Amino acid sequence: DSGVTQTPKHLITATGQRVTLRCSPRSGDLSVYWYQQSLDQGLQFLIQYYNGEERAKGNILERFSAQQFPDLHSELNLSSLELGDSALYFCASSVGDGNTIYFGEGSWLTVV
Amino acid sequence: QQPVQSPQAVILREGEDAVINCSSSKALYSVHWYRQKHGEAPVFLMILLKGGEQKGHEKISASFNEKKQQSSLYLTASQLSYSGTYFCGTEGAQKLVFGQGTRLTINP
């Protein structure tokens, strides 16, 4: 158990819908990262927050947005979903740059 | 920019050694290594923060050549439990970006 909690674990939704994935970082960690992993693909960096502020952005689609709240939990919002958005979405957290990042168990999103 | 890993896949017999390489076209501030079993979360192996640094744990070790902007992961006398996909992650511009992964299969 890494200490990073993600909900929901599994989600099936229809194209065009909107979903929210939630992440609680490890106690004491200020950085939260979101990654997307499509079937048998690598980990694609989406976005990073540090202590409530956006710190770095990767190849995140405009239909996707995220935020980190004052209690440091984070949410990833995915809207106008397409079949290609089906993937495993990981949240990870760390104390800060240059430190180990710990991954949650992921949220499996299936768009039908 | 995504680091490049090689090889993409390797198949070994139990007890054999393997080397996985990770290189970047950009300056590296640190290198992170993770192993992921299918459908599970990536698990941290080690992080190298300085050029020339080498780390090891049991039969898995890694080196970081800052000048060459590359790192290598060494698996010695591989065990069945070593099977999985290995990812290197490189830090630059304040974000941690992972390579495409190297799939390691260990057969008895």
mmCIF file of N, CA and C in Angstrom, chain A residues 33 35 37 40-45 48 55-58 88 90 97-105 108, chain B residues 2 30 32 34 36 38-44 47 49 87 91 93-101 103:
data_model
loop_
_atom_site.group_PDB
_atom_site.id
_atom_site.type_symbol
_atom_site.label_atom_id
_atom_site.label_comp_id
_atom_site.label_asym_id
_atom_site.label_seq_id
_atom_site.Cartn_x
_atom_site.Cartn_y
_atom_site.Cartn_z
ATOM 1 N N TYR A 33 0.690 14.168 -8.989
ATOM 2 C CA TYR A 33 0.884 13.988 -10.424
ATOM 3 C C TYR A 33 -0.265 13.149 -10.969
ATOM 4 N N TYR A 35 -1.135 10.683 -14.356
ATOM 5 C CA TYR A 35 -0.613 10.004 -15.536
ATOM 6 C C TYR A 35 -1.740 9.196 -16.177
ATOM 7 N N GLN A 37 -2.393 5.875 -18.724
ATOM 8 C CA GLN A 37 -1.762 4.704 -19.312
ATOM 9 C C GLN A 37 -2.807 3.939 -20.118
ATOM 10 N N ASP A 40 -1.404 -1.396 -22.556
ATOM 11 C CA ASP A 40 -0.032 -1.798 -22.871
ATOM 12 C C ASP A 40 0.834 -0.642 -23.371
ATOM 13 N N GLN A 41 0.535 0.551 -22.918
ATOM 14 C CA GLN A 41 1.342 1.703 -23.288
ATOM 15 C C GLN A 41 2.116 2.210 -22.078
ATOM 16 N N GLY A 42 2.916 3.215 -22.332
ATOM 17 C CA GLY A 42 3.692 3.807 -21.251
ATOM 18 C C GLY A 42 2.865 4.755 -20.407
ATOM 19 N N LEU A 43 3.525 5.392 -19.482
ATOM 20 C CA LEU A 43 2.878 6.338 -18.578
ATOM 21 C C LEU A 43 3.001 7.736 -19.159
ATOM 22 N N GLN A 44 1.875 8.270 -19.595
ATOM 23 C CA GLN A 44 1.885 9.605 -20.195
ATOM 24 C C GLN A 44 1.592 10.643 -19.124
ATOM 25 N N PHE A 45 2.515 11.552 -18.950
ATOM 26 C CA PHE A 45 2.366 12.602 -17.945
ATOM 27 C C PHE A 45 1.282 13.578 -18.366
ATOM 28 N N GLN A 48 0.942 18.175 -13.091
ATOM 29 C CA GLN A 48 1.450 18.108 -11.723
ATOM 30 C C GLN A 48 1.008 19.340 -10.943
ATOM 31 N N ARG A 55 2.042 23.069 -11.379
ATOM 32 C CA ARG A 55 3.500 23.172 -11.440
ATOM 33 C C ARG A 55 4.045 22.804 -12.819
ATOM 34 N N ALA A 56 3.445 21.824 -13.448
ATOM 35 C CA ALA A 56 3.925 21.405 -14.765
ATOM 36 C C ALA A 56 2.769 20.770 -15.518
ATOM 37 N N LYS A 57 2.824 20.948 -16.829
ATOM 38 C CA LYS A 57 1.762 20.405 -17.678
ATOM 39 C C LYS A 57 2.373 19.539 -18.753
ATOM 40 N N GLY A 58 1.743 18.421 -19.013
ATOM 41 C CA GLY A 58 2.194 17.549 -20.082
ATOM 42 C C GLY A 58 1.209 17.597 -21.225
ATOM 43 N N LEU A 88 -6.091 3.568 -17.987
ATOM 44 C CA LEU A 88 -5.860 3.521 -16.541
ATOM 45 C C LEU A 88 -5.244 4.859 -16.159
ATOM 46 N N PHE A 90 -3.501 7.085 -13.376
ATOM 47 C CA PHE A 90 -2.782 6.999 -12.110
ATOM 48 C C PHE A 90 -2.596 8.379 -11.515
ATOM 49 N N ASP A 97 10.070 17.863 -5.719
ATOM 50 C CA ASP A 97 10.971 17.490 -6.801
ATOM 51 C C ASP A 97 12.180 16.735 -6.270
ATOM 52 N N GLY A 98 12.614 15.758 -7.050
ATOM 53 C CA GLY A 98 13.798 15.008 -6.687
ATOM 54 C C GLY A 98 13.549 13.944 -5.633
ATOM 55 N N ASN A 99 12.315 13.766 -5.285
ATOM 56 C CA ASN A 99 11.968 12.749 -4.297
ATOM 57 C C ASN A 99 11.166 11.622 -4.935
ATOM 58 N N THR A 100 11.138 10.504 -4.251
ATOM 59 C CA THR A 100 10.388 9.358 -4.744
ATOM 60 C C THR A 100 8.931 9.724 -4.929
ATOM 61 N N ILE A 101 8.343 9.292 -6.030
ATOM 62 C CA ILE A 101 6.909 9.465 -6.182
ATOM 63 C C ILE A 101 6.239 8.108 -6.014
ATOM 64 N N TYR A 102 5.139 8.123 -5.329
ATOM 65 C CA TYR A 102 4.398 6.905 -5.016
ATOM 66 C C TYR A 102 3.084 6.916 -5.766
ATOM 67 N N PHE A 103 2.800 5.796 -6.412
ATOM 68 C CA PHE A 103 1.613 5.698 -7.245
ATOM 69 C C PHE A 103 0.438 5.083 -6.492
ATOM 70 N N GLY A 104 -0.745 5.603 -6.797
ATOM 71 C CA GLY A 104 -1.957 4.959 -6.343
ATOM 72 C C GLY A 104 -2.250 3.745 -7.212
ATOM 73 N N GLU A 105 -3.335 3.021 -6.878
ATOM 74 C CA GLU A 105 -3.678 1.801 -7.594
ATOM 75 C C GLU A 105 -4.305 2.082 -8.961
ATOM 76 N N TRP A 108 -9.544 2.701 -13.390
ATOM 77 C CA TRP A 108 -9.775 2.154 -14.729
ATOM 78 C C TRP A 108 -10.997 2.848 -15.312
ATOM 79 N N GLN B 2 10.331 12.818 -23.643
ATOM 80 C CA GLN B 2 10.301 11.458 -23.140
ATOM 81 C C GLN B 2 11.648 10.772 -23.299
ATOM 82 N N SER B 30 17.611 14.004 -12.399
ATOM 83 C CA SER B 30 17.521 12.775 -11.620
ATOM 84 C C SER B 30 16.912 11.701 -12.502
ATOM 85 N N HIS B 32 14.581 8.095 -12.166
ATOM 86 C CA HIS B 32 13.775 7.233 -11.306
ATOM 87 C C HIS B 32 13.533 5.917 -12.052
ATOM 88 N N TYR B 34 11.176 2.330 -12.006
ATOM 89 C CA TYR B 34 9.980 1.688 -11.475
ATOM 90 C C TYR B 34 9.756 0.362 -12.200
ATOM 91 N N GLN B 36 6.506 -2.322 -13.070
ATOM 92 C CA GLN B 36 5.056 -2.436 -13.061
ATOM 93 C C GLN B 36 4.636 -3.829 -13.524
ATOM 94 N N HIS B 38 1.479 -6.235 -14.709
ATOM 95 C CA HIS B 38 0.311 -5.948 -15.537
ATOM 96 C C HIS B 38 -0.916 -5.588 -14.695
ATOM 97 N N GLY B 39 -1.496 -4.412 -14.989
ATOM 98 C CA GLY B 39 -2.712 -4.006 -14.300
ATOM 99 C C GLY B 39 -2.510 -3.473 -12.903
ATOM 100 N N GLU B 40 -1.250 -3.344 -12.492
ATOM 101 C CA GLU B 40 -0.974 -2.855 -11.143
ATOM 102 C C GLU B 40 -0.267 -1.505 -11.193
ATOM 103 N N ALA B 41 -0.121 -0.892 -10.040
ATOM 104 C CA ALA B 41 0.570 0.384 -9.974
ATOM 105 C C ALA B 41 2.080 0.185 -10.121
ATOM 106 N N PRO B 42 2.763 1.124 -10.724
ATOM 107 C CA PRO B 42 4.232 1.053 -10.766
ATOM 108 C C PRO B 42 4.789 1.097 -9.349
ATOM 109 N N VAL B 43 5.820 0.321 -9.128
ATOM 110 C CA VAL B 43 6.446 0.246 -7.810
ATOM 111 C C VAL B 43 7.847 0.829 -7.898
ATOM 112 N N PHE B 44 8.159 1.689 -6.966
ATOM 113 C CA PHE B 44 9.454 2.366 -6.938
ATOM 114 C C PHE B 44 10.589 1.370 -6.703
ATOM 115 N N ILE B 47 16.017 5.785 -7.029
ATOM 116 C CA ILE B 47 16.176 7.101 -7.631
ATOM 117 C C ILE B 47 17.644 7.475 -7.561
ATOM 118 N N LEU B 49 20.207 10.670 -8.028
ATOM 119 C CA LEU B 49 20.133 12.121 -8.027
ATOM 120 C C LEU B 49 21.367 12.817 -8.565
ATOM 121 N N PHE B 87 10.170 0.937 -16.101
ATOM 122 C CA PHE B 87 10.118 2.297 -16.615
ATOM 123 C C PHE B 87 11.216 3.138 -15.978
ATOM 124 N N GLU B 91 13.637 13.591 -14.651
ATOM 125 C CA GLU B 91 13.129 14.883 -14.178
ATOM 126 C C GLU B 91 13.815 16.012 -14.917
ATOM 127 N N ALA B 93 12.637 20.337 -16.198
ATOM 128 C CA ALA B 93 11.561 21.334 -16.325
ATOM 129 C C ALA B 93 10.436 21.048 -15.339
ATOM 130 N N GLN B 94 10.831 20.610 -14.164
ATOM 131 C CA GLN B 94 9.884 20.428 -13.073
ATOM 132 C C GLN B 94 8.832 19.365 -13.319
ATOM 133 N N LYS B 95 9.074 18.412 -14.205
ATOM 134 C CA LYS B 95 8.113 17.339 -14.354
ATOM 135 C C LYS B 95 8.844 16.016 -14.547
ATOM 136 N N LEU B 96 8.182 14.965 -14.140
ATOM 137 C CA LEU B 96 8.749 13.621 -14.226
ATOM 138 C C LEU B 96 8.104 12.907 -15.404
ATOM 139 N N VAL B 97 8.907 12.612 -16.414
ATOM 140 C CA VAL B 97 8.424 12.000 -17.643
ATOM 141 C C VAL B 97 9.028 10.608 -17.766
ATOM 142 N N PHE B 98 8.197 9.634 -18.156
ATOM 143 C CA PHE B 98 8.642 8.255 -18.236
ATOM 144 C C PHE B 98 8.885 7.792 -19.663
ATOM 145 N N GLY B 99 9.820 6.857 -19.787
ATOM 146 C CA GLY B 99 10.043 6.215 -21.060
ATOM 147 C C GLY B 99 8.906 5.255 -21.387
ATOM 148 N N GLN B 100 8.976 4.633 -22.542
ATOM 149 C CA GLN B 100 7.913 3.737 -22.997
ATOM 150 C C GLN B 100 7.922 2.391 -22.296
ATOM 151 N N GLY B 101 8.967 2.110 -21.588
ATOM 152 C CA GLY B 101 9.003 0.871 -20.827
ATOM 153 C C GLY B 101 9.768 -0.243 -21.525
ATOM 154 N N ARG B 103 9.722 -4.396 -21.421
ATOM 155 C CA ARG B 103 8.997 -5.559 -20.891
ATOM 156 C C ARG B 103 9.976 -6.699 -20.669
#
